[in-house]
Structure formats: C-alpha cells, structure tokens
Short mmCIF file of C-alpha atoms and ligand atoms in Angstrom, two decimals:
data_model
loop_
_atom_site.label_atom_id
_atom_site.label_comp_id
_atom_site.label_asym_id
_atom_site.label_seq_id
_atom_site.Cartn_x
_atom_site.Cartn_y
_atom_site.Cartn_z
CA MET M 1 -35.27 -2.93 11.19
CA PRO M 2 -35.74 -1.49 7.69
CA ALA M 3 -33.77 -3.21 4.89
CA VAL M 4 -33.56 -3.03 1.08
CA VAL M 5 -34.53 -6.59 0.16
CA HIS M 6 -34.15 -8.33 -3.19
CA TYR M 7 -37.20 -10.64 -2.90
CA ALA M 8 -37.96 -11.90 -6.45
CA LEU M 9 -36.03 -12.77 -9.62
CA ARG M 10 -37.96 -10.35 -11.82
CA GLU M 11 -37.83 -6.73 -12.98
CA GLY M 12 -38.25 -4.46 -9.96
CA GLY M 13 -38.09 -7.32 -7.43
CA VAL M 14 -36.60 -5.10 -4.69
CA GLU M 15 -38.41 -3.26 -1.88
CA LEU M 16 -37.89 -1.70 1.53
CA ARG M 17 -39.02 -4.22 4.17
CA GLU M 18 -38.98 -4.71 7.90
CA VAL M 19 -36.71 -7.62 8.83
CA PRO M 20 -35.44 -8.90 12.17
CA VAL M 21 -32.11 -7.63 13.53
CA PRO M 22 -29.66 -10.54 13.01
CA ALA M 23 -27.70 -12.15 15.82
CA PRO M 24 -23.93 -12.56 15.34
CA ALA M 25 -22.73 -16.19 15.23
CA GLU M 26 -19.37 -17.57 16.39
CA GLY M 27 -16.56 -15.39 15.07
CA GLU M 28 -18.94 -12.68 13.85
CA VAL M 29 -19.86 -9.14 14.93
CA LEU M 30 -23.08 -7.22 14.66
CA LEU M 31 -22.33 -4.06 12.68
CA ARG M 32 -24.45 -0.92 12.92
CA VAL M 33 -24.24 0.23 9.31
CA ALA M 34 -23.10 3.88 8.93
CA ALA M 35 -22.92 4.02 5.11
CA VAL M 36 -23.43 1.65 2.19
CA GLY M 37 -22.61 2.31 -1.45
CA VAL M 38 -25.03 1.47 -4.24
CA CYS M 39 -23.09 -0.65 -6.78
CA GLY M 40 -23.90 -0.99 -10.44
CA SER M 41 -24.52 -4.69 -9.62
CA ASP M 42 -27.30 -3.65 -7.18
CA VAL M 43 -28.92 -1.67 -9.98
CA HIS M 44 -28.65 -4.71 -12.33
CA THR M 45 -30.28 -6.84 -9.63
CA PHE M 46 -33.14 -4.36 -9.33
CA HIS M 47 -33.77 -4.76 -13.07
CA ASN M 48 -33.06 -8.53 -13.03
CA THR M 49 -30.26 -8.06 -15.60
CA GLN M 50 -27.42 -9.48 -13.48
CA SER M 51 -25.12 -11.97 -15.21
CA TRP M 52 -24.39 -13.98 -12.08
CA PRO M 53 -26.65 -16.32 -10.01
CA ALA M 54 -28.77 -14.43 -7.45
CA ASN M 55 -30.51 -15.76 -4.33
CA VAL M 56 -33.73 -14.40 -2.87
CA PRO M 57 -34.78 -13.09 -0.46
CA VAL M 58 -31.59 -11.25 0.50
CA VAL M 59 -30.70 -7.81 1.88
CA LEU M 60 -28.66 -5.97 -0.79
CA GLY M 61 -25.41 -4.09 -0.23
CA HIS M 62 -21.79 -5.14 -0.26
CA GLU M 63 -19.97 -1.79 0.06
CA PHE M 64 -20.43 -0.85 3.69
CA CYS M 65 -18.84 0.44 6.87
CA GLY M 66 -20.07 1.05 10.38
CA GLU M 67 -19.56 0.63 14.10
CA ILE M 68 -19.45 -2.64 15.99
CA ALA M 69 -22.65 -2.89 18.04
CA ALA M 70 -22.09 -6.36 19.54
CA LEU M 71 -19.58 -9.19 19.46
CA GLY M 72 -20.44 -12.81 18.78
CA PRO M 73 -18.63 -15.57 20.70
CA GLY M 74 -14.89 -15.93 20.06
CA VAL M 75 -14.18 -12.52 18.53
CA LYS M 76 -10.87 -11.24 19.97
CA ARG M 77 -9.43 -8.50 17.74
CA PHE M 78 -12.32 -6.06 18.00
CA ARG M 79 -14.41 -4.27 20.64
CA GLU M 80 -17.86 -2.73 20.67
CA GLY M 81 -17.67 0.81 19.25
CA ASP M 82 -14.81 0.10 16.82
CA ARG M 83 -15.23 1.77 13.40
CA VAL M 84 -14.67 -0.79 10.64
CA VAL M 85 -15.13 -1.42 6.95
CA SER M 86 -16.06 -4.84 5.61
CA GLU M 87 -14.74 -6.90 2.75
CA THR M 88 -17.27 -8.66 0.54
CA ALA M 89 -16.33 -12.40 0.79
CA ALA M 90 -18.87 -13.17 3.49
CA GLU M 91 -18.38 -16.92 3.24
CA ILE M 92 -15.31 -18.81 2.01
CA ASP M 93 -13.85 -22.27 2.39
CA GLU M 94 -10.85 -21.35 4.52
CA ASP M 95 -9.14 -24.64 3.55
CA SER M 96 -9.48 -24.22 -0.23
CA PRO M 97 -6.18 -23.93 -2.10
CA GLN M 98 -7.09 -20.36 -3.10
CA ALA M 99 -7.86 -19.31 0.48
CA ARG M 100 -4.66 -20.96 1.69
CA ALA M 101 -2.78 -18.81 -0.84
CA GLY M 102 -4.51 -15.65 0.42
CA LEU M 103 -6.58 -15.52 -2.77
CA TYR M 104 -9.93 -16.23 -1.07
CA ASN M 105 -11.54 -13.81 -3.51
CA LEU M 106 -10.98 -16.57 -6.13
CA ASP M 107 -12.26 -19.41 -3.92
CA PRO M 108 -15.04 -21.14 -5.95
CA HIS M 109 -17.02 -21.44 -2.66
CA ARG M 110 -16.92 -17.67 -2.02
CA ARG M 111 -20.36 -16.29 -1.18
CA GLY M 112 -20.80 -12.52 -1.10
CA PHE M 113 -22.77 -10.05 0.97
CA GLY M 114 -25.90 -8.73 -0.71
CA ASN M 115 -26.10 -11.76 -2.93
CA ALA M 116 -25.73 -15.11 -1.19
CA ARG M 117 -26.05 -13.60 2.26
CA ASP M 118 -27.69 -10.52 3.78
CA GLY M 119 -25.76 -7.36 3.08
CA GLY M 120 -25.45 -3.83 4.43
CA MET M 121 -28.53 -2.00 3.13
CA ALA M 122 -30.11 -2.22 6.57
CA SER M 123 -29.58 -0.77 10.04
CA TYR M 124 -27.54 -3.84 11.04
CA VAL M 125 -25.63 -6.65 9.37
CA ARG M 126 -23.78 -9.58 10.81
CA VAL M 127 -20.19 -9.89 9.56
CA PRO M 128 -17.39 -12.41 10.18
CA ALA M 129 -14.56 -10.60 12.02
CA ARG M 130 -12.21 -12.02 9.33
CA CYS M 131 -13.78 -9.53 6.84
CA LEU M 132 -13.18 -6.39 8.91
CA HIS M 133 -10.56 -3.66 8.59
CA ARG M 134 -10.18 -0.75 11.00
CA MET M 135 -11.40 2.53 9.55
CA PRO M 136 -8.80 5.30 9.84
CA ASP M 137 -10.15 8.10 12.10
CA GLU M 138 -9.93 10.73 9.40
CA LEU M 139 -12.20 8.81 6.96
CA ALA M 140 -15.77 10.03 6.57
CA THR M 141 -18.20 7.13 6.48
CA GLU M 142 -19.39 7.86 2.90
CA VAL M 143 -15.75 7.73 1.79
CA ALA M 144 -15.08 4.54 3.74
CA ALA M 145 -18.11 2.92 2.07
CA TYR M 146 -16.26 3.54 -1.22
CA THR M 147 -13.30 1.35 -0.20
CA GLU M 148 -14.61 -1.74 -2.03
CA PRO M 149 -14.83 -0.28 -5.55
CA CYS M 150 -11.40 1.30 -4.95
CA CYS M 151 -10.07 -2.18 -4.19
CA VAL M 152 -11.57 -3.49 -7.44
CA ALA M 153 -9.72 -0.74 -9.33
CA TYR M 154 -6.48 -1.26 -7.39
CA ASN M 155 -6.47 -4.99 -8.16
CA ALA M 156 -7.12 -4.32 -11.84
CA VAL M 157 -4.53 -1.57 -12.33
CA VAL M 158 -1.76 -2.59 -9.90
CA GLY M 159 -2.21 -6.33 -9.43
CA ASN M 160 -3.39 -7.46 -12.84
CA ALA M 161 -2.62 -4.78 -15.47
CA ARG M 162 0.65 -3.89 -13.64
CA VAL M 163 0.76 -0.30 -14.84
CA ARG M 164 4.27 1.15 -14.70
CA PRO M 165 5.52 4.75 -14.55
CA GLY M 166 5.38 6.36 -17.96
CA ASP M 167 2.82 3.95 -19.41
CA VAL M 168 0.16 5.09 -21.84
CA VAL M 169 -3.07 3.78 -20.33
CA VAL M 170 -6.56 3.79 -21.83
CA VAL M 171 -9.61 3.10 -19.65
CA ILE M 172 -12.82 2.19 -21.48
CA GLY M 173 -16.00 2.98 -19.56
CA PRO M 174 -16.20 6.04 -17.26
CA GLY M 175 -18.38 4.42 -14.62
CA PRO M 176 -17.29 4.41 -10.95
CA ILE M 177 -14.80 1.56 -11.52
CA GLY M 178 -13.36 3.05 -14.71
CA LEU M 179 -12.87 6.51 -13.11
CA LEU M 180 -11.17 4.88 -10.12
CA CYS M 181 -8.93 2.86 -12.48
CA ALA M 182 -7.84 6.10 -14.16
CA GLN M 183 -7.02 7.66 -10.80
CA VAL M 184 -5.06 4.60 -9.63
CA ALA M 185 -3.17 4.50 -12.99
CA ARG M 186 -1.98 8.07 -12.31
CA LEU M 187 -0.90 7.03 -8.79
CA CYS M 188 1.18 4.31 -10.51
CA GLY M 189 2.92 7.00 -12.52
CA ALA M 190 1.22 6.46 -15.87
CA GLY M 191 2.44 9.11 -18.29
CA ALA M 192 -0.91 9.48 -20.06
CA VAL M 193 -4.34 8.22 -19.04
CA MET M 194 -7.15 8.43 -21.60
CA VAL M 195 -10.72 7.63 -20.51
CA ALA M 196 -13.11 6.62 -23.28
CA GLY M 197 -16.91 6.85 -23.18
CA THR M 198 -19.94 7.62 -25.30
CA ALA M 199 -21.85 10.88 -25.74
CA ARG M 200 -24.11 9.74 -22.87
CA ASP M 201 -20.99 9.73 -20.63
CA ARG M 202 -20.03 13.37 -21.38
CA SER M 203 -20.40 14.59 -17.79
CA ARG M 204 -18.43 11.58 -16.54
CA LEU M 205 -15.62 12.28 -19.00
CA ALA M 206 -15.45 15.79 -17.54
CA ILE M 207 -15.14 14.29 -14.05
CA ALA M 208 -12.39 11.97 -15.37
CA LEU M 209 -10.36 15.01 -16.50
CA GLU M 210 -10.83 16.65 -13.07
CA THR M 211 -9.68 13.56 -11.18
CA GLY M 212 -6.50 12.38 -12.86
CA ALA M 213 -7.14 11.47 -16.50
CA THR M 214 -4.98 13.44 -18.95
CA HIS M 215 -7.24 12.85 -21.93
CA ALA M 216 -10.90 12.05 -22.56
CA LEU M 217 -12.26 10.38 -25.68
CA GLU M 218 -15.90 10.69 -26.70
CA LEU M 219 -16.54 7.79 -29.06
CA GLY M 220 -18.19 8.92 -32.25
CA ALA M 221 -16.96 12.50 -31.78
CA SER M 222 -13.23 12.03 -32.17
CA ASP M 223 -10.97 9.45 -33.82
CA PRO M 224 -9.36 7.21 -31.15
CA MET M 225 -6.46 6.11 -33.39
CA GLU M 226 -5.56 9.73 -34.09
CA LEU M 227 -5.64 10.57 -30.35
CA LEU M 228 -3.46 7.55 -29.57
CA ARG M 229 -0.91 8.56 -32.21
CA GLY M 230 -0.39 11.69 -30.13
CA LEU M 231 0.37 9.81 -26.90
CA GLY M 232 3.78 8.40 -26.01
CA ASP M 233 5.60 7.18 -29.12
CA GLY M 234 2.27 6.93 -30.96
CA GLY M 235 2.34 3.15 -31.12
CA GLY M 236 -0.76 2.52 -29.01
CA ALA M 237 -1.58 1.95 -25.38
CA ASP M 238 0.75 -0.08 -23.12
CA VAL M 239 -2.34 -1.01 -21.10
CA VAL M 240 -6.03 -0.89 -21.95
CA ILE M 241 -8.44 -1.44 -19.07
CA ASP M 242 -11.93 -2.56 -20.12
CA ALA M 243 -14.21 -1.27 -17.38
CA ALA M 244 -17.28 -1.36 -19.67
CA GLY M 245 -17.77 -5.07 -20.39
CA ALA M 246 -19.64 -4.97 -23.72
CA SER M 247 -18.05 -7.01 -26.52
CA SER M 248 -17.41 -3.84 -28.55
CA ALA M 249 -15.20 -2.56 -25.70
CA LEU M 250 -12.92 -5.59 -25.99
CA ALA M 251 -12.78 -5.12 -29.77
CA SER M 252 -11.68 -1.52 -29.23
CA ALA M 253 -9.16 -2.59 -26.59
CA LEU M 254 -7.54 -5.05 -29.03
CA ALA M 255 -7.38 -2.27 -31.66
CA TRP M 256 -5.87 0.29 -29.30
CA VAL M 257 -3.33 -1.80 -27.40
CA ARG M 258 0.27 -1.72 -28.69
CA PRO M 259 2.20 -4.89 -29.68
CA ALA M 260 3.22 -6.80 -26.52
CA GLY M 261 0.84 -4.68 -24.47
CA THR M 262 -1.81 -5.73 -21.96
CA VAL M 263 -5.61 -5.69 -22.02
CA CYS M 264 -7.13 -6.05 -18.55
CA LYS M 265 -10.83 -6.87 -18.38
CA VAL M 266 -12.64 -5.83 -15.20
CA GLY M 267 -16.08 -5.17 -16.76
CA TRP M 268 -18.52 -8.03 -17.09
CA GLY M 269 -20.50 -8.85 -20.23
CA PRO M 270 -22.50 -12.03 -20.62
CA GLN M 271 -22.89 -11.87 -24.42
CA PRO M 272 -20.65 -13.79 -26.91
CA LEU M 273 -17.94 -11.72 -28.55
CA GLY M 274 -19.07 -11.80 -32.17
CA PHE M 275 -15.64 -10.85 -33.63
CA SER M 276 -12.23 -12.40 -34.22
CA ILE M 277 -9.60 -11.99 -31.49
CA ASP M 278 -6.83 -12.56 -33.98
CA PRO M 279 -5.27 -9.15 -33.13
CA LEU M 280 -4.47 -10.70 -29.76
CA VAL M 281 -2.27 -13.23 -31.51
CA GLN M 282 -0.79 -10.92 -34.10
CA LYS M 283 0.17 -8.28 -31.55
CA ASN M 284 1.33 -10.74 -28.90
CA VAL M 285 -1.04 -9.17 -26.40
CA THR M 286 -1.71 -10.35 -22.84
CA LEU M 287 -5.44 -10.58 -22.06
CA GLN M 288 -5.87 -10.48 -18.29
CA GLY M 289 -9.03 -10.76 -16.16
CA SER M 290 -9.43 -9.07 -12.80
CA PHE M 291 -11.87 -10.06 -10.13
CA SER M 292 -12.46 -8.71 -6.65
CA HIS M 293 -9.62 -8.11 -4.13
CA ASN M 294 -8.03 -9.43 -0.96
CA TRP M 295 -6.67 -8.37 2.43
CA PRO M 296 -3.41 -6.63 1.45
CA ILE M 297 -5.25 -4.60 -1.23
CA TRP M 298 -7.80 -3.37 1.36
CA GLU M 299 -5.10 -2.25 3.77
CA ARG M 300 -3.28 -0.30 1.02
CA VAL M 301 -6.44 1.30 -0.33
CA LEU M 302 -7.49 2.44 3.18
CA ARG M 303 -4.11 4.17 3.54
CA LEU M 304 -4.54 5.84 0.11
CA LEU M 305 -8.05 7.06 1.09
CA ALA M 306 -6.87 8.29 4.51
CA SER M 307 -3.95 10.21 3.05
CA GLY M 308 -6.12 11.72 0.33
CA GLN M 309 -3.89 10.25 -2.44
CA LEU M 310 -7.05 8.58 -3.65
CA ASP M 311 -9.97 11.05 -3.69
CA VAL M 312 -13.41 9.60 -4.24
CA ARG M 313 -15.45 12.62 -3.15
CA PRO M 314 -15.94 13.94 -6.73
CA PHE M 315 -17.56 10.57 -7.60
CA ILE M 316 -20.20 10.62 -4.80
CA SER M 317 -23.24 12.19 -6.49
CA ARG M 318 -25.72 11.67 -3.72
CA VAL M 319 -25.87 10.67 -0.05
CA ALA M 320 -29.38 9.67 1.07
CA GLY M 321 -31.29 7.78 3.70
CA LEU M 322 -32.32 4.16 3.21
CA GLY M 323 -35.90 5.28 2.45
CA ASP M 324 -34.61 7.00 -0.72
CA TRP M 325 -33.07 3.79 -2.09
CA ARG M 326 -35.36 3.67 -5.11
CA SER M 327 -34.58 7.13 -6.46
CA CYS M 328 -30.87 6.40 -5.94
CA PHE M 329 -31.10 3.09 -7.87
CA GLU M 330 -33.14 4.79 -10.66
CA GLY M 331 -30.78 7.76 -10.83
CA MET M 332 -27.82 5.42 -11.27
CA ALA M 333 -29.69 3.32 -13.89
CA ASP M 334 -30.53 6.49 -15.86
CA GLY M 335 -26.92 7.71 -15.67
CA LEU M 336 -27.96 10.84 -13.76
CA LEU M 337 -26.08 9.75 -10.63
CA LEU M 338 -22.56 8.36 -10.91
CA LYS M 339 -22.65 6.86 -7.43
CA ALA M 340 -25.08 7.03 -4.50
CA VAL M 341 -24.29 6.20 -0.88
CA LEU M 342 -27.08 5.31 1.54
CA LYS M 343 -26.92 6.08 5.28
CA PRO M 344 -29.28 3.70 7.10
ZN1 ZN Z 1 -19.83 -3.72 -6.26
#
C-alpha cells in the first residue's frame, strides 16, 4: 500500500513509499483510513525541525479516522465496518500511575502514532481498540480527522486554562490550535476573545473573527495594551493561551495577563527564554502547561463536532489524495494552507 514515510532524520527526509499492509495484533483492529489531517508537527518532521525525539522509518499521521477492515484476536467492542476515530497514544504502560488515573496522555512510556509507531498516512493502519471512539453518523470524515487538534484545544482551554463565562481571553498564535482555542473559549462563555498574530497571519486573523474571536490583534500594527484596556475592566486578560511557542509569545503573555490571571502554554518552543519571568511573581500569575488529551475529552469533542457547536470546516483549506502530500506539507509550511486533510 502507499504510505507517507519519514525515512531519515534530515531536511526533506519524507517520501511516498510502498509498504506492506500491517496485520492487527491481539486487541488491535486494522483500520482502512478515510481521512488523515496534516499536523504542524508533520511539517516540522519533514523539515527535521521537530523538538521531540523522532524514530525512522515510520509512517506519519496521528489525526485519522476510518472504517474497521479487520479485527485482531480478542477485540470485543467493535465490528468490521464500524466508523471510528483514533486517539494518538498508540502505546502506553497501562499500569503506570498516570494511566491508572486516566491520564495516560501523561504516561512517560506513551508512544504516539506517526512518531514511535506507524500512523495513518497510508491506506491502512493497525490500532489498539483502546484508542478508538465511534464516529457519529453525521460527521464527514475530513471533520472527524480534525477531532485530535480539537481535543488539544479543549484540554488547554477547559481542562487547564479553565476559562469561565465572562472571561477576557487572549490567544497568541492563529494556527489551527490557536483558532480552535478561540472557538472553545467562546463555547465556555468567554466575554471577549482576542487572537494575536503577525502581519504574515493576516488571513488567519480574518478567519479567527469569522469563527468566534471578538477581536484580532496584528502585532506591529496596533498597540496590544491599548486594545486590552478596552476589554472587560481594562486590567488585562484573565487568561492568555500561548499557542505559538516562541519565547517572545510567553513574554507577551506575561505582559498581557492581569494580576492573579492564568497563562496556559500549549505551543512548543525548544529555545531558552532569554528574559526575566519576574512579572509572573509580581502579578501572582499561574503558568500552566497543556499536553495532549484523554478519553473523556474525546467523547465531549465528538459531541461538539456532531452538534455543530464546534465548526472546523472554515479551517480546512485543502482536502487531497495521499499522492499530493508534498504540496500539502509545503503549503502549510509556507503559511498558504491553514490545514490540509489527506484522503488515502
Ligand atoms: Zn498534531
């Protein structure tokens, strides 16, 4: 079968290859992939700029859905033909303290699809049944393939930043995760949601305003402090979500958050900070990380997608066949595409 394979730890070390169809092991299913999202992390991998350990060769893709083509031994909850979406924690230690607490996303032994183990950018992928959720009938496959980034945003906004009705929320970074965070913040009842980006992000800021953000801030063009003085009581943001990751984004977050507010960091950035975080102390701010997601988040996000309360369609810039993977990756790297979804 054709598969998008990360084969070398160097710039451009990804290609379309023929690989064997895998066989499902005990407790696994063979999934016929219907749609798989291209993540910013896949694009980083293509350019060898990822800030996490990568294993090669591996089939990329961790945002996928499909139909069960075959059952491995011991699978009871599913049948052939079921439409399902898959979580990303392909391998975990089910006896780790984190897994026992339901926080298997934080299990240090967690190994993900498309990184440690073959992912969904192929005709077929083998998946532990533990990872699967039933896909609501009304969900289109390209929307279902978007469940995973929605879960990242849900965990950041609801689980970790704990946005409350009436909050003033700022989201830094209008990439797919940032735009989803803005939408989820509105679902939480945030009174004002400002999305901040650079001049390069202008078209994404326009999408932000169409999909739930109340304000957009183009850095360099307008004064963020002046905009913030016009929101709520003018004292700053109750919550700032850093969905960008660069050190300068955290510096801005600490400047924009109000005393006793929260900064939630969901964007990665491998570089040292290079500035003082004293404002964190002076303003009594909570700095909170957010990583991945778990079962109850997936179930809730699937309901939000099925009901249309969460609408990801404006974010899907291109749906293409697996053979067009390269132009999709390049389009996302160049910022021309916000999000591409491949249909193997
Ligand atoms: Zn991802």
